Short mmCIF file of C-alpha atoms in Angstrom, two decimals:
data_model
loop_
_atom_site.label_atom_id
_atom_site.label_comp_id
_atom_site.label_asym_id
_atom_site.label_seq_id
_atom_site.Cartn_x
_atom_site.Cartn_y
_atom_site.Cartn_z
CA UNK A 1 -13.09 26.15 46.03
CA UNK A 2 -12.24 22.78 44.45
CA UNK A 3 -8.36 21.59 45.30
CA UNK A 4 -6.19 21.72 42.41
CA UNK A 5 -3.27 19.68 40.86
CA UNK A 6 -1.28 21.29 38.64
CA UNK A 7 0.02 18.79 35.93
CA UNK A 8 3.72 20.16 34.99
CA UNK A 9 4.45 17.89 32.49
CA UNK A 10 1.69 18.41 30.51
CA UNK A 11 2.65 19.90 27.09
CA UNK A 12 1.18 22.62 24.89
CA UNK A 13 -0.66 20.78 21.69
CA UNK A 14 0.92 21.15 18.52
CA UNK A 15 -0.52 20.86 15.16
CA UNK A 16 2.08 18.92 13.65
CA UNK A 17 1.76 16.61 16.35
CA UNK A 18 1.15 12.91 15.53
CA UNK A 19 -0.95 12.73 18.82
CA UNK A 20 -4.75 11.77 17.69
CA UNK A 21 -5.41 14.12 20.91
CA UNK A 22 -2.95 17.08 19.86
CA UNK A 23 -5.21 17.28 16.70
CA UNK A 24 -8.27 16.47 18.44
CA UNK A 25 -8.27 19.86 20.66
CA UNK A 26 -5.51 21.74 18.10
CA UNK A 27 -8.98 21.32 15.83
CA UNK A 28 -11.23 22.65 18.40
CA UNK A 29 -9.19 26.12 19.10
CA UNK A 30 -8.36 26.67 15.36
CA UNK A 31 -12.58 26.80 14.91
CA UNK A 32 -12.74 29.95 16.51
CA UNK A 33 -9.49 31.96 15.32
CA UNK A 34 -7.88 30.56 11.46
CA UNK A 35 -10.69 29.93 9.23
CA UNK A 36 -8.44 29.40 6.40
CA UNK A 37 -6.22 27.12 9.27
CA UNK A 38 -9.39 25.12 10.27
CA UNK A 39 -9.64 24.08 5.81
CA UNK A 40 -6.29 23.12 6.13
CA UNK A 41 -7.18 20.71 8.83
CA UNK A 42 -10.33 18.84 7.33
CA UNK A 43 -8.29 15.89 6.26
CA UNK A 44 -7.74 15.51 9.85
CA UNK A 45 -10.13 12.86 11.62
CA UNK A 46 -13.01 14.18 13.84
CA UNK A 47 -12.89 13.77 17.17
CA UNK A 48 -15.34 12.78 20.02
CA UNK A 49 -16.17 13.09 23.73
CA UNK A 50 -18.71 12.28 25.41
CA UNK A 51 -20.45 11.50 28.90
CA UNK A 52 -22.09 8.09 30.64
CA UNK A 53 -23.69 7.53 33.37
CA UNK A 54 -22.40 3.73 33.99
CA UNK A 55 -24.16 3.14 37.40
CA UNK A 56 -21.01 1.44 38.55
CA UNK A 57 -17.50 1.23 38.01
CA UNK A 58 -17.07 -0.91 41.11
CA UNK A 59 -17.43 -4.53 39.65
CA UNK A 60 -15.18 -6.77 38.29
CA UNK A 61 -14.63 -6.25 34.61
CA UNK A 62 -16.49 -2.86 34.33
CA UNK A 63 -13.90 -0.75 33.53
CA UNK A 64 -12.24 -2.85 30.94
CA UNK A 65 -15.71 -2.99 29.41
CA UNK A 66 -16.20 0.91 29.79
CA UNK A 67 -12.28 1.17 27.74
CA UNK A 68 -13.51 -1.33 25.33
CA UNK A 69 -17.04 0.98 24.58
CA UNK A 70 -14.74 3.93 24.22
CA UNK A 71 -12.27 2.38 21.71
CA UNK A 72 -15.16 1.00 19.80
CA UNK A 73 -16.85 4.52 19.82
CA UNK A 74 -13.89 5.97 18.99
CA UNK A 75 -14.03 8.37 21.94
CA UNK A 76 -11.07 10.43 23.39
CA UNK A 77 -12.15 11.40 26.52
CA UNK A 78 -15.22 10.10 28.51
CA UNK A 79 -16.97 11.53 31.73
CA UNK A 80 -18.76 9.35 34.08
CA UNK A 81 -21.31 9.74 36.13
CA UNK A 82 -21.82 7.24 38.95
CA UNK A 83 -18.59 5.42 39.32
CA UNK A 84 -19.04 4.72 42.93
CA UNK A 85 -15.34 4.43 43.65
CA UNK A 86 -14.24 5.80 47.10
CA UNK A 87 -11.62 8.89 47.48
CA UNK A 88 -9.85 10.64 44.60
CA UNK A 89 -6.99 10.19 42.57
CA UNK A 90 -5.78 9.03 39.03
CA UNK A 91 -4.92 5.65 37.79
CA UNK A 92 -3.28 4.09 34.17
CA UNK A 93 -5.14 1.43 32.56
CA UNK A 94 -3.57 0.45 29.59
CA UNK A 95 -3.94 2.92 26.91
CA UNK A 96 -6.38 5.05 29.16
CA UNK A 97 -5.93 7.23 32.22
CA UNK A 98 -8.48 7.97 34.49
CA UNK A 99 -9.05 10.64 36.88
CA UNK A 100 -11.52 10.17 39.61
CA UNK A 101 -12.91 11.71 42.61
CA UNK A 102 -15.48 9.81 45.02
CA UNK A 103 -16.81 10.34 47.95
CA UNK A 104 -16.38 8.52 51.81
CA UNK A 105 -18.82 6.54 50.50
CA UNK A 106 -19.03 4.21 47.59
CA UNK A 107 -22.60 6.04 46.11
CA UNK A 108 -21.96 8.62 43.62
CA UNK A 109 -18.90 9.62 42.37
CA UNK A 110 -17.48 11.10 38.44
CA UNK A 111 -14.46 10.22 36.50
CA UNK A 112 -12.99 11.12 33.68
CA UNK A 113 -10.89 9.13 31.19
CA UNK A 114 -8.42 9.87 28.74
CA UNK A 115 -6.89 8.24 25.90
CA UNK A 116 -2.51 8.12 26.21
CA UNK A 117 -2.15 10.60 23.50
CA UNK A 118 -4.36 13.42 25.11
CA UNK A 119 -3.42 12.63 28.42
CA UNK A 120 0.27 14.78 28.14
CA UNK A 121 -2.18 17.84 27.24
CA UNK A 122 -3.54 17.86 30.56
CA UNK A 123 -2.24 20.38 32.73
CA UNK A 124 -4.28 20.91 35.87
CA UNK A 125 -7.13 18.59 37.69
CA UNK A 126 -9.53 20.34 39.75
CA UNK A 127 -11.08 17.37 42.10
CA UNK A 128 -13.80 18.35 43.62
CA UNK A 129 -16.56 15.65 45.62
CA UNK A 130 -18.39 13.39 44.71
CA UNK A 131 -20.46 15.59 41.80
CA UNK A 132 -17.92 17.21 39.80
CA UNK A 133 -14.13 16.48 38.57
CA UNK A 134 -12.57 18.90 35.39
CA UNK A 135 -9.21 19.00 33.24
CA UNK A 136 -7.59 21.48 32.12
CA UNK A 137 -5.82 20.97 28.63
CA UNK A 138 -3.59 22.85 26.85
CA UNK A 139 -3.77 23.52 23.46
CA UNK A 140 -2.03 25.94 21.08
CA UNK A 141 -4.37 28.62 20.73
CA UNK A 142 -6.79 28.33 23.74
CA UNK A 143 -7.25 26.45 26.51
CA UNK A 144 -10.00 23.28 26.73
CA UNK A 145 -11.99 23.21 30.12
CA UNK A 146 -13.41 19.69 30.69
CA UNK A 147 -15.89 19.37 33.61
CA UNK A 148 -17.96 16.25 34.37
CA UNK A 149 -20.89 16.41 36.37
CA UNK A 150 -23.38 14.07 38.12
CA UNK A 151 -26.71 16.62 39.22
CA UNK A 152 -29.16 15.14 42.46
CA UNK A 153 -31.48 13.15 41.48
CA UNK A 154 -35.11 14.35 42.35
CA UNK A 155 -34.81 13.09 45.27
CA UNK A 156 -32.98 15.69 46.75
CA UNK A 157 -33.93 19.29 47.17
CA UNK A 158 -33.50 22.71 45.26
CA UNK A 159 -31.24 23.72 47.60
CA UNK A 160 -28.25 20.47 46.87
CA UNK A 161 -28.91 21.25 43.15
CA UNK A 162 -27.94 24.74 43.53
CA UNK A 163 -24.85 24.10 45.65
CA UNK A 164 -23.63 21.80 42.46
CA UNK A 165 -24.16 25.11 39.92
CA UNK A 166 -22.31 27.20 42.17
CA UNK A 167 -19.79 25.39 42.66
CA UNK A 168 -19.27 24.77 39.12
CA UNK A 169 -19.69 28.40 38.16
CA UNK A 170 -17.18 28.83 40.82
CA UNK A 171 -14.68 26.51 38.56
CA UNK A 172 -15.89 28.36 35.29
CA UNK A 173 -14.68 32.08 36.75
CA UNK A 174 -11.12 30.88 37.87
CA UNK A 175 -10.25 28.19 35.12
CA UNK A 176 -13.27 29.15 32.02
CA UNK A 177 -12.24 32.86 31.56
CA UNK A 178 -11.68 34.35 28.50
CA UNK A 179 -11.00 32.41 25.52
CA UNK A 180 -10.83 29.25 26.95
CA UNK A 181 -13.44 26.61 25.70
CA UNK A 182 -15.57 25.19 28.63
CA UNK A 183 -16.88 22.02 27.63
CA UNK A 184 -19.04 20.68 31.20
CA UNK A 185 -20.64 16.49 30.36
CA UNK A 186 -22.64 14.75 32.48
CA UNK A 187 -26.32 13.63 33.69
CA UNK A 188 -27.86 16.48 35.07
CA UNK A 189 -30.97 14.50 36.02
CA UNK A 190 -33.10 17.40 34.05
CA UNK A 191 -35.26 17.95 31.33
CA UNK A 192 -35.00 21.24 29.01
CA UNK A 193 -37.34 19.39 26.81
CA UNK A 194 -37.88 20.03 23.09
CA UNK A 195 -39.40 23.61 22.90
CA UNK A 196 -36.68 25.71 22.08
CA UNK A 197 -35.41 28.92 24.27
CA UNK A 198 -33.23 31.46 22.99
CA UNK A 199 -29.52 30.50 21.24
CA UNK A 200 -29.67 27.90 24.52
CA UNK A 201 -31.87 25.11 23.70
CA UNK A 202 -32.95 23.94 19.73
CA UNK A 203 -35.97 22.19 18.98
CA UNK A 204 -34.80 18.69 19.08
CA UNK A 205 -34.56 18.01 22.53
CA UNK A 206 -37.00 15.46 24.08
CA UNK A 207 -39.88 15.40 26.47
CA UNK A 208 -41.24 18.18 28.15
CA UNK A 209 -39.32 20.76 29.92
CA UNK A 210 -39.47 20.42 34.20
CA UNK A 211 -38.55 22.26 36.77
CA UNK A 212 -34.91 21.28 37.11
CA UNK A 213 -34.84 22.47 33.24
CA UNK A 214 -35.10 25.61 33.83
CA UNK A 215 -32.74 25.88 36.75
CA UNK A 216 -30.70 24.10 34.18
CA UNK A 217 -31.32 26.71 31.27
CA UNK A 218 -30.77 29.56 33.76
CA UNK A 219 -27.77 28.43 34.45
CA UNK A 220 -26.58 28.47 30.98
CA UNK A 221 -28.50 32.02 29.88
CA UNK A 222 -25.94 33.20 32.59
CA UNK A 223 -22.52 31.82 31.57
CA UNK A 224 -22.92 31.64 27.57
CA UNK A 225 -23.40 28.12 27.53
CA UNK A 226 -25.72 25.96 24.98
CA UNK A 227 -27.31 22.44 25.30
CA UNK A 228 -25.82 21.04 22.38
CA UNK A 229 -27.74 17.82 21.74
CA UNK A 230 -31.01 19.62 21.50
CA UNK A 231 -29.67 21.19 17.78
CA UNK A 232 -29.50 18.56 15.96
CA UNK A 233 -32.14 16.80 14.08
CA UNK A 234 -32.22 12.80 15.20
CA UNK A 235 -34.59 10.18 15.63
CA UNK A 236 -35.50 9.29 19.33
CA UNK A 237 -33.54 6.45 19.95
CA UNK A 238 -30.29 8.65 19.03
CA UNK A 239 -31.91 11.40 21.34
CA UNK A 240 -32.89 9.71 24.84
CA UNK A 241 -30.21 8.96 27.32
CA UNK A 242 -32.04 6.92 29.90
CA UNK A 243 -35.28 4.62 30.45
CA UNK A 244 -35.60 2.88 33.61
CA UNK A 245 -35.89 -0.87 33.92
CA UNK A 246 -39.12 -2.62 32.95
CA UNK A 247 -40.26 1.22 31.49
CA UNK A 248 -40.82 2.11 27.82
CA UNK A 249 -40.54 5.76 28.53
CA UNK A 250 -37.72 7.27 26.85
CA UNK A 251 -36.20 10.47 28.37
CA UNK A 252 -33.30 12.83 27.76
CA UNK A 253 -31.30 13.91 31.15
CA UNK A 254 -27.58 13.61 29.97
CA UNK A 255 -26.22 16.77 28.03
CA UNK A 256 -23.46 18.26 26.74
CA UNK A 257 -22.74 21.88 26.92
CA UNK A 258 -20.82 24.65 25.36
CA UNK A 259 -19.97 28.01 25.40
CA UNK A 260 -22.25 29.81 22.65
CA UNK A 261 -18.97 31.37 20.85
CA UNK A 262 -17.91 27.47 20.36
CA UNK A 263 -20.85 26.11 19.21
CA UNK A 264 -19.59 26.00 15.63
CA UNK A 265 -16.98 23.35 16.66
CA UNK A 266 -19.69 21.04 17.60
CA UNK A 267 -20.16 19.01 14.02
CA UNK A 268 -22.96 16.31 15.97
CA UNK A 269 -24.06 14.53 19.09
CA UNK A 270 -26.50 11.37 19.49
CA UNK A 271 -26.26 9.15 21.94
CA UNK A 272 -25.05 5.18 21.17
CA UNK A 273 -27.58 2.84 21.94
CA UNK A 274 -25.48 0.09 20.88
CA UNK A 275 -22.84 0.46 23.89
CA UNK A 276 -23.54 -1.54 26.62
CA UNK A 277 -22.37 -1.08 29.78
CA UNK A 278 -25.62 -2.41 32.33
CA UNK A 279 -26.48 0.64 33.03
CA UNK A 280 -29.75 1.82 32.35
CA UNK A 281 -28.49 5.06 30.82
CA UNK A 282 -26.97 5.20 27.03
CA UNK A 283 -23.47 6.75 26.09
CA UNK A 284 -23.92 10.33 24.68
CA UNK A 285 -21.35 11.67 22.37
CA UNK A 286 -20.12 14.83 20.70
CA UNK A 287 -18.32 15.25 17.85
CA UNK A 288 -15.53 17.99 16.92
#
């Protein structure tokens, strides 16, 4: 299992809170429980995450750039994929926090960063390698699970992408249980393509489903999760999340997933072609 730090300062979210994050995940929770609580709340501004594969971190200027992107964006909370840092830990960067964890080398590596006001919300970080990082937030009604993930490449055999699933279903039995809402980001380096499959995937994915689509679909059909930016309707640009260099292929590898009960919290995801970030992969966000 994944080592765990248990945040005790973090603070339950309250709706009266002034915190954009306190009303960010207070808005979330209230979805599945006060319908009549959730009305009362549509003044309140949406809020988004999402996930980016950034290809580095580790040059001069990126992360200031990657902060700027997300305050543009207006984007709360942001997992990375490929932040090549070394180690784990958290650091403060102006109005942002980030929480990282690398591995011996500088080649892979996730993050994930928080605006100030959600960051008191946080109340446990489950560090894991190189592949996958989460936070656990509290909020008033139920509990947010956040889990970044960065999948092998094709490169790599069946066998490493199965080791990732477990050992994220591993963090979904001890920390997604019950009501809490499991939100898991990242580029998962597979295509579930645009034919639809049960309540799981909607018909406005992209491409054509592969191999590692399935094993991705599987692993939803078995833990209530859905692939959230294949249900709504978009046009391609605001659908693919990466195209190599000197390629006019467009393709769709980075999702963002939810537990089925949750779904109706989701209000839209697309990614941002706009942000830039040289990276070869586009910012894909969700919003609540």
């Amino acid at each position: 299992m994944c080592p765990v730090e248990t945040k005790q300062s973090g603070g339950k979210l309250l709706p009266q809170s002034d915190l954009r994050g306190g009303v960010f995940l207070e808005e979330m929770s209230c979805r599945r429980y006060d319908k009549k609580k959730c009305e009362d709340q549509k003044e309140h501004h949406s809020y988004k995450i999402g996930t980016w594969n950034v290809w580095t971190l580790n040059q001069a200027g990126k992360l200031e750039n990657l902060k700027m992107e997300m305050q543009k964006n207006e984007v709360s909370v942001l997992g990375v994929s490929k932040v090549r840092w070394k180690g784990q830990g958290e650091i403060r960067s102006g109005d942002y926090t980030v929480y990282y964890s690398g591995g011996e080398w500088a080649e892979k590596g996730v993050a994930i960063l928080v605006r100030k006001s959600v960051v008191r919300s946080v109340v446990k970080k489950i560090v894991c390698n190189d592949r996958i990082i989460a936070l656990k937030l509290k909020a008033e009604l139920v509990d947010i699970l956040i889990m970044q993930v960065y999948m092998p490449t094709s490169e790599y055999e069946d066998d490493e992408v199965e080791k990732v699933y477990d050992t994220i279903e591993e963090i979904l039995q001890e920390d997604g249980r019950g009501d809490t809402n499991s939100i898991i980001l990242g580029d998962w380096n597979s295509i579930v393509g645009d034919e639809p499959y049960q309540n799981i995937v909607g018909s406005h994915g992209l491409g054509t489903r592969n191999h590692r689509g399935q094993m991705l679909i599987d692993f939803c059909e078995r833990n209530g999760l859905i692939v959230t930016n294949t249900w709504f309707k978009k046009p391609k640009r605001r659908l693919y999340t990466w195209k190599a260099h000197g390629d006019w292929r467009w393709h769709q590898l980075d999702y963002v997933l939810v537990k089925h009960r949750f779904r109706n919290s989701v209000k839209d995801v697309k990614t941002m072609p706009g942000a830039d970030i040289d990276s070869d992969h586009n910012i894909l966000v969700a919003k609540f």
